[in-house]
XYZ file of C-alpha atoms in Angstrom:
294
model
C 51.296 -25.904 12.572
C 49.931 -22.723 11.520
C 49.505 -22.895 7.891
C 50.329 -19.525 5.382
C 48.299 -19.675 1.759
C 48.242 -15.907 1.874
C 48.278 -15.701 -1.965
C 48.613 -12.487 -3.437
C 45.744 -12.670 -5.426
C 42.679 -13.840 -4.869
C 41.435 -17.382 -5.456
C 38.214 -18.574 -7.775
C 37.213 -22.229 -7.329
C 35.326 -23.126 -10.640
C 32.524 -25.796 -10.834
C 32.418 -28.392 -13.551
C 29.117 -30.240 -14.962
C 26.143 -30.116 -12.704
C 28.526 -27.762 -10.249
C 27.014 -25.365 -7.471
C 28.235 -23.053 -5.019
C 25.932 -23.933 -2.263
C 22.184 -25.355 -2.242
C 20.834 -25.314 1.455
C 23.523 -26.983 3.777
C 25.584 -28.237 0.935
C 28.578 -26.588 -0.602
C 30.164 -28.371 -3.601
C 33.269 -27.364 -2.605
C 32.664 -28.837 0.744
C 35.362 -28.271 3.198
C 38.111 -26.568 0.729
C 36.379 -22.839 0.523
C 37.098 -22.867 4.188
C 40.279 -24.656 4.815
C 41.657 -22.303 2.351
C 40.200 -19.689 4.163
C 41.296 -20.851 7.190
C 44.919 -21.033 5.878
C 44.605 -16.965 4.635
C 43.207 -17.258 1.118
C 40.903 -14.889 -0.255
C 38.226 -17.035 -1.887
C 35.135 -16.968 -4.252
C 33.248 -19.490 -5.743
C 31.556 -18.165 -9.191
C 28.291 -18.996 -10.363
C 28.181 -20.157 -13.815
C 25.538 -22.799 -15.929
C 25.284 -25.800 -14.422
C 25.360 -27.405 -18.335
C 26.539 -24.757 -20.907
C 29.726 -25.032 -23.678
C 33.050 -24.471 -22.236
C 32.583 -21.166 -23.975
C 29.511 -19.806 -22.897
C 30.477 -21.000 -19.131
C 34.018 -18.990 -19.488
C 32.258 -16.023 -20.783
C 30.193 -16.435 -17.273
C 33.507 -16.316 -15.575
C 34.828 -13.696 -17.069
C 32.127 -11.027 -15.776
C 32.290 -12.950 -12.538
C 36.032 -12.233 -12.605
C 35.946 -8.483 -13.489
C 33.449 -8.304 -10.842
C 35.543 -9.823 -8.031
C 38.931 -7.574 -9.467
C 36.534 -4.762 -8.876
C 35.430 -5.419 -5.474
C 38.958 -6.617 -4.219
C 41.150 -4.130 -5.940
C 43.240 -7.051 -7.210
C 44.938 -7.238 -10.341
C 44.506 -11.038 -11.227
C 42.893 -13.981 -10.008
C 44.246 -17.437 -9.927
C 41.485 -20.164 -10.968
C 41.196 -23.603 -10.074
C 38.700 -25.333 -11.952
C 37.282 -28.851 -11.279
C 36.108 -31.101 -14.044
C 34.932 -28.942 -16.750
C 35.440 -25.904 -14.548
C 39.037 -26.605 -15.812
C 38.488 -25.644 -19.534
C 36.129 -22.414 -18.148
C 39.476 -21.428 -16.390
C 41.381 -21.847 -19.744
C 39.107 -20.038 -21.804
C 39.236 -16.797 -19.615
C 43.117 -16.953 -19.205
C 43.194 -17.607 -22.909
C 40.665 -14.314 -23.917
C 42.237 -12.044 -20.861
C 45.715 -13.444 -19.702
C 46.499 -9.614 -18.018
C 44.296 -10.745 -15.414
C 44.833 -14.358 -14.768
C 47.737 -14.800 -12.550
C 47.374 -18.733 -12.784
C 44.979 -21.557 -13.763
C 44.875 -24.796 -12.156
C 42.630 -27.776 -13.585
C 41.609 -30.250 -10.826
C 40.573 -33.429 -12.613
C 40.601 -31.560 -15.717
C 39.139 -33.033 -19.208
C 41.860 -31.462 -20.963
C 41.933 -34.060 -23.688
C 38.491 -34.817 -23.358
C 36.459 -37.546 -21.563
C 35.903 -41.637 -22.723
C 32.716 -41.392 -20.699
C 31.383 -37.997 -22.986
C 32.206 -39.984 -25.801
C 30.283 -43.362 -24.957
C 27.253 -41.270 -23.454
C 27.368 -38.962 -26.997
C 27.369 -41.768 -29.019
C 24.309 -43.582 -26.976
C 22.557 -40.529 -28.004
C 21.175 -40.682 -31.229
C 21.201 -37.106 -33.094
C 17.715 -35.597 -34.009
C 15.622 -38.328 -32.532
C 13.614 -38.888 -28.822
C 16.387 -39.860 -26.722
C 18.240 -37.450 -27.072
C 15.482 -34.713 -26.711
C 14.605 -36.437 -23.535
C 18.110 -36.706 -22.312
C 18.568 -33.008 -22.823
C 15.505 -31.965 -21.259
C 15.845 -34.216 -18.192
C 19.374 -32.864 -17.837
C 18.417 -29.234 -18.098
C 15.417 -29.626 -15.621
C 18.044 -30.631 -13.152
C 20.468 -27.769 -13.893
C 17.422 -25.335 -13.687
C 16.166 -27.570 -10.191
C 20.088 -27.201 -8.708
C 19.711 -23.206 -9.623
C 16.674 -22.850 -8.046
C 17.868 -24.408 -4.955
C 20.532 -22.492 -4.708
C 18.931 -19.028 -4.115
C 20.349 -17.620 -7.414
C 19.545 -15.786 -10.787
C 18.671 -18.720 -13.115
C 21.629 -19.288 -16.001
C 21.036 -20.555 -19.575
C 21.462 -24.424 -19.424
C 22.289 -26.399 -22.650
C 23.415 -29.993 -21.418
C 23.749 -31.608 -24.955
C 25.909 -28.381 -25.949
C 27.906 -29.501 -22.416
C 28.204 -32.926 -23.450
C 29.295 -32.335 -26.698
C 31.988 -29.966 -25.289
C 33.307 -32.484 -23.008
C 33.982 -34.877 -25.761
C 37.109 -36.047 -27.093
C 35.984 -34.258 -30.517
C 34.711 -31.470 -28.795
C 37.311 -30.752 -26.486
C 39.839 -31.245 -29.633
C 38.467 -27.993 -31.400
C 38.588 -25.986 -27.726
C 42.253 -27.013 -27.745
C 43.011 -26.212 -31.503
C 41.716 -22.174 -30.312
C 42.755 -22.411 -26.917
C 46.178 -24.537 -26.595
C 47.776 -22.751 -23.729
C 48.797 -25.150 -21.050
C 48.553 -28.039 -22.958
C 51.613 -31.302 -23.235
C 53.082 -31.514 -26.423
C 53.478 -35.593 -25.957
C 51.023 -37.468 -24.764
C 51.303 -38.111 -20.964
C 53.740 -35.153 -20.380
C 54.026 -32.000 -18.833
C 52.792 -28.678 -20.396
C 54.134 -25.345 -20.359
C 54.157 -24.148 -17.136
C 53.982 -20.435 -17.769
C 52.677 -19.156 -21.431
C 51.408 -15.335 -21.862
C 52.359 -14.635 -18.327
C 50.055 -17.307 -16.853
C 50.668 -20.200 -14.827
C 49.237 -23.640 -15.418
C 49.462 -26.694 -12.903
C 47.333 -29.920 -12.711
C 46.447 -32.977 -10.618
C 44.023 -35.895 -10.695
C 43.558 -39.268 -9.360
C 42.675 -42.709 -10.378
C 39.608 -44.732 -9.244
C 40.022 -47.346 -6.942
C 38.411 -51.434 -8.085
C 37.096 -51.593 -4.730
C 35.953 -49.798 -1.432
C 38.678 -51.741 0.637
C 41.211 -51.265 -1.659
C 40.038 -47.261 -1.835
C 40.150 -47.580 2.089
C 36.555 -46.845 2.507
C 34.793 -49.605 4.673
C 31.772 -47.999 4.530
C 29.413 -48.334 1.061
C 29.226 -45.191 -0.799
C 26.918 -45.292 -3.944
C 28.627 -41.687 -5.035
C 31.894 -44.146 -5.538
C 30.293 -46.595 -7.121
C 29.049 -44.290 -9.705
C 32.312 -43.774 -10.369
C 33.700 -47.053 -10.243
C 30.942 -48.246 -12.552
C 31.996 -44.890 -14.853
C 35.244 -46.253 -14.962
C 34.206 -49.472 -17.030
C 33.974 -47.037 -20.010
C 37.222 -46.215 -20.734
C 39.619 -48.344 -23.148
C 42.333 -45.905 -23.991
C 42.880 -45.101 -19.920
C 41.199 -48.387 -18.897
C 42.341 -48.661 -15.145
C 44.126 -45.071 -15.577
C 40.907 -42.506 -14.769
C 38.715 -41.189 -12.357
C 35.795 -42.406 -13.362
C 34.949 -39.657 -15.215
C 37.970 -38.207 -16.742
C 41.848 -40.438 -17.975
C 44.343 -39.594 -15.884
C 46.663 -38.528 -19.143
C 43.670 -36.499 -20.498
C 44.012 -34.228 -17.521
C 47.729 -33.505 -17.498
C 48.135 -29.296 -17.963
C 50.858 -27.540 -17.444
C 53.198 -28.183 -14.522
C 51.725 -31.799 -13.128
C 51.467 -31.908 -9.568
C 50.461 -35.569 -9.769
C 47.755 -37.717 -11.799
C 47.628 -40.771 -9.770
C 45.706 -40.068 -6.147
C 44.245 -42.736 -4.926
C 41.178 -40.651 -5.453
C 38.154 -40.705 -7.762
C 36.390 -37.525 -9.283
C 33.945 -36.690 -6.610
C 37.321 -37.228 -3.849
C 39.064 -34.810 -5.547
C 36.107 -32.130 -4.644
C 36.133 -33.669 -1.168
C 32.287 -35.181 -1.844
C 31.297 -39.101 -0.209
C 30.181 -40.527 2.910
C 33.768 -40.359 3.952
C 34.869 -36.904 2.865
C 37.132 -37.893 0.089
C 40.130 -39.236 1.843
C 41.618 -42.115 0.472
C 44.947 -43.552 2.359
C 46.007 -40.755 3.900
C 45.216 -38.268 1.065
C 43.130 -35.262 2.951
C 41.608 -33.752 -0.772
C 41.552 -30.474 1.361
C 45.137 -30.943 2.122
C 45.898 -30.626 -1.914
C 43.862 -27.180 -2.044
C 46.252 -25.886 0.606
C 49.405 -26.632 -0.511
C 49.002 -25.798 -3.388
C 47.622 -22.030 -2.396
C 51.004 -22.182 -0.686
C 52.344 -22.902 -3.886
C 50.836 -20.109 -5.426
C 52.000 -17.958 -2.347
C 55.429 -18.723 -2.922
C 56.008 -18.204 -6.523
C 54.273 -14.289 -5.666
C 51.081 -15.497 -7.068
């Protein structure tokens, strides 16, 4: 069946940590650029730090977006961010909602991550590992820019940590609320300052059978491994992010069987995980979009 996500305005996938558009034969966004393509979209994939504050990466986004509403002749954008591409997207619909049409967080830190927080903490403030961590994390960032054929950014990875943890992401979302569930675990306002906000995310699964994977896949492991880190969603993340942290807006659903990197269609087996095509998601929810006249 021919598919229609014809959306009315154009669509910006947003890395998170570590994110890319493309280095040699590997796109981050792996098959979704082009399914939505495929399906009619009109999409673009900004470049913005690799490691940066949520605020210095939305301030990226925001000259990427005026640039992409110049060359389009669009009005708005709508932005779906991954990971902690999620809180860029907030921060420019926040600053300049008159040209957001909607923001969607894909396995969104929205209330922060358990794993930031163990990883901050196992980093002790003014002294050699932490130096070392940042400048082993920033090498990468500036290696993954190289690669990638493109103007070098500012990296700060202890500045991205920091942002990304439950303290840090507490003060983004005292400035920048919009979106956000009143209770714990709910819904948030689906449409505030003309902008609307959706989420989804998925859980980790304990083991490669039980994920549906027969195959090992040391990118799932990671996250499996991740996953041990968490006590307030223990058995309720992604490996990388709580499934209740990442509720925004309208949520679509926070419980695919689907770890962090499946939810950006990344692993030996693509991302699918009992029947859940991660592309699939992308799709329907341009359609989504589409159909509200977004």
């Amino acid at each position: 069946m021919q598919r229609n996500a014809t959306t009315r305005f154009p669509i910006l996938l947003v890395h998170g940590l570590f994110g890319f558009d493309r280095v040699g034969p590997l796109e981050l966004f792996h098959d979704v650029r082009q399914a939505l393509c495929n399906a009619g979209a009109r999409v673009f994939v900004p470049y913005v730090s690799a490691t940066h504050s949520n605020e210095a990466r939305g301030e990226q986004l925001l000259a990427q977006m005026d640039r992409v509403l110049e060359g389009t002749g669009a009005a708005k954008v709508n932005l779906i961010g991954h990971g902690q591409g999620a809180l860029a997207a907030r921060y420019a619909a926040a600053l300049a909602p008159g040209s957001v049409a909607s923001v969607t967080s894909v396995s969104g830190p929205n209330q922060g991550s358990e794993l930031a927080d163990f990883l901050r903490k196992a980093l002790t403030p003014g002294r050699l590992p932490e130096h070392v961590a940042n400048r082993v994390a920033t090498l990468f960032a500036d290696f993954i820019s190289l690669l990638s054929g493109q103007a070098q950014l500012p990296q700060n990875a202890i500045a991205a940590l920091a942002a990304l943890t439950t303290e840090g992401v507490g003060a983004f979302n005292d400035r920048y609320p919009q979106g956000l569930p009143r209770h714990w675990g709910g819904n948030g306002p689906q449409l505030v300052n003309g902008v609307r906000y959706y989420s989804w995310s998925g859980t980790v699964q304990e083991t490669a059978k039980q994920a549906g994977n027969s195959a090992p896949d040391p990118l799932h492991d990671f996250c499996r491994a991740f996953s041990e880190y968490f006590t307030t969603e223990a058995g309720q993340n992604d490996g990388i992010v709580g499934r209740f942290s990442s509720h925004l807006g309208k949520v679509i659903r926070s419980d695919y069987p689907m770890d962090h990197l499946d939810t950006l269609n990344q692993g030996a087996d693509g991302g699918w995980r009992k029947g859940n095509d991660p592309m699939e998601l992308y799709v329907k929810h341009a359609e989504r979009l589409r159909i509200v006249g977004l």
